[in-house]
Each structure stands twice: as C-alpha cells, then as structure tokens.
Amino acid sequence: MRRTDDAPEPERRGAESGRPSAESGRLARVRERVRAAGGLTFAQLRHHRLRLGLAIVGVALAVLATTLLAGAGVGVLETGQQQFAAADRDLWVTAGETRLTSSGGGGFENSLYDSRSVAREMEAHDGVATAVPLAFETVYVGTGDGDFATFVGTGVPGGGSSVRVTDGAGLSGDPHYANGTYEGPRTNELLLDEETANSLGVDVGDTVNVGGSLSVARNTEFTVVGISPTFERMLGAPTVTMPLSELYRVTGTTRTEPATFITITGEDGADVDAVQRDLRESYPEYEIRSNQEQLEAVVQEQVLVLAAGGALVLLAVGAGVALTVSLLSLVVFQQRREFAAARAQGLSSSLLIAIVIGQGVTIGFVGGVVGLALTPPAVSLLNGLAAAVVGFEGLVRTAEPIYVGGIAIAVVTGTIAAAIAGWRLGRRPILQDI
C-alpha cells in the first residue's frame, strides 16, 4: 500500500481530510450522468421529430390560449379606466345604479331626472367649475331613403374639449335651450363616429333624419358637421351626438330632462375630494363618485359578465395545464419499449427520470417560446376584430406577468409531468413493455 506521504499533493490533502476527494467524485459522477441524460434526451427527440413537433404545437396552443384570455381580462379593466380618464371629468353624479342597457344598440339608462336644474345647482357650489348633464337615448337614424336604423343618441350641452372631433367641426352649442325654455333656434347639427358614418354612407356636410320615433325622424333633418369617436369609445357602440336640448326635443323628453350622468369638473386648484364630500352632504339622494369609483360601480353591475370572464381565465389555465400534462405523459408513455430495452441493458431509474425530465423541459420551453411568439400577432388580430364589433380599441392587452405566467405553465408543468411519468415508467416491470 502506498503511504499518504508518498501520494501527489491534491490526493494527499484529500486523503488527510477524506472530504474533497469524495465531493469531487460525486460531482464528477453527477456531471457524467447529466451529460449522458442530455445526450440520450437529444437522441430521443431527434429520432421522434414528428412526435416532438406535435407536442410543441400542443404546448404552444395551451400557452397561447392562456395569454390571450388573461390579456383580455387585463385589457377590459385598463380600457374602462382610460375611458373615464379620457372624459376629462373629476366627479360623476348618478341617481341610483348605473345600468347598461342593450336597447338601441347599447348605452346607459337615464335615471337622473330634471337634470338641467340639478346641474345648475351643483355648478353654483364652491369648487365646481362646470356641471354638465349627459343623456343617452335610442334614436332612429336614416338617410331619407325610407330605411332607418337605431343608434345611441348622445345629448351634450355643447361641444368643448371633452368631445374630440377628428374631421369637420364641433357642435356650435345648444341655443335651443334658451333661458330655461325650449324656444331658441335649433342648430340641427350632429356628430357621428366613423363607424356610424360608414354604415349610413354619409360624410361631413350630408343630411340625415333623426328622431325618437319614426314619425319624428321622417320630419327632422340634421346636418353632419363632424366625426367624433368620443362616445363610441365610451359606450362601445355606434353613436350620434347632438345638442342635449335637441335630443330631448326629438325624443319627447323635454319635460322630464332625463340624464344618465351629471359630470363635474372642479375649479383649478380645488380639492376634488373636499368638493365630493360637500356635494354628498348637500345631495344625499344622488351618488357622487370619482372616476375610479364610477368605473367600479359600472363594473359591479356586470358581475355575471366578470364571473364568466374569470371562469374562462381559470378554465384556460386549467386546460393549458391539463393539455401539457397529457401531452408529455403521452410522449413518455409512447417510449416505454425503448426505455424498457435500455433498462434491461442496465439503465438506472434515476437516469431514466433525468432523460424524461430533459424531454419535458425541452418540449415545455420550446412550446412556451412558440406560444409567446404567437401572442402579439394574435392580440393584434383580436383587437382588430373587437374594434370592428364593439368599437373599443386595445381591448386585449398583454403584460410581462402574463408572459412569465405562460412560460411558467409550459416549463414547470412540463417538467413536473415528465418527472411523474418517468417515475411511473421506472416502476413498471421491464417484461411488460418489451
């Protein structure tokens, strides 16, 4: 036996402590095992290219479904917040709940009556610069050929910066409501959004017939003075926008003056929270909300829609996980004969599991990357369809956590599923699979 003093220096130090040489040996064995597992994994995947491609496609579709549905949920909430912020208002006054209605193509119900008087009183309050009623009524619109379609008619007291005009001019005002009466001159002006203008086949300067009933519409003409996307984006439906008093006139509601909202803009430098508290004390019969509170109130009315959306997201994640697990389990099971033959030649169970895990990681990662790469064009396609159908742009939005979640589902789930499948395969009798 060679004496410790005669051994080389590294070996002599290992022999003296007994630890470094053992650790080096274990690390060398681990490296060798990983290298072998990687080589066998690559060989298996290269040999079964069709199976590999189909598995990657399946994982990619699972990731794509998850990212799109999650992006839709995020986009709906962000779009709602942006719509209220774009309205450039500080407070929203309503009478009771703010209900969406499907009549006439969509919009809100008008539940706040005598809106002009209430708005005047609120406008006189300290810290309030403007208080403006907004009304949404179903109106018939036609081009004089005898055919009419229903749209959401939006009544505003005038133009102003809150109504964005992309072509033509804005409304010149609301002179028909003169000194508390409806005896002033009518402007017979209206704004259309681009979708409504295209559906009617009209442009700026053309004339259309508008009324709350067909008989009124046949005898009431308005001139299209401009194109505005403001209320189409707010409601998600085609709209015609006209002076408030003229909307009341054509719908026969001048006596009740109903409105959905009274929107309030604070004076420069005013404490909006203090104004809100004061108005709530002065008008306890009305709900007075900030932009965020009003958005939450509208969203709460759509509990069933939100529940359905949440269920879809959970279903998408569950389906993605289930599909990934099924795919990788099937891929591993289809190799049972090859693995049984290898085990008969001495392949250990741990190396078998390592090989299967390598396949799971590879398929999950490549499939996840493909799914994420397909997400941006799919989002663009869905947003184009959503804009054409409901009028909202950017309804599906992705974010970094959504991408991270998608790749995590693919890689983590794929790895766990492969490990379990490999463990079960290693416990099967070899003769059963040969």
Coordinates of C-alpha atoms in Angstrom, one line a residue, residues 328 357 360-361 410-420:
L328 CA -45.9 15.0 -22.0
I357 CA -37.3 15.4 -17.4
G360 CA -40.2 17.7 -20.6
V361 CA -38.0 20.8 -20.2
A410 CA -45.2 25.3 -20.1
V411 CA -41.8 24.7 -18.4
V412 CA -42.8 24.0 -14.8
T413 CA -45.9 21.9 -15.6
G414 CA -44.0 20.1 -18.4
T415 CA -41.1 19.3 -16.1
I416 CA -43.3 18.0 -13.2
A417 CA -45.5 16.0 -15.6
A418 CA -42.4 14.4 -17.2
A419 CA -40.9 13.6 -13.9
I420 CA -44.0 11.9 -12.7

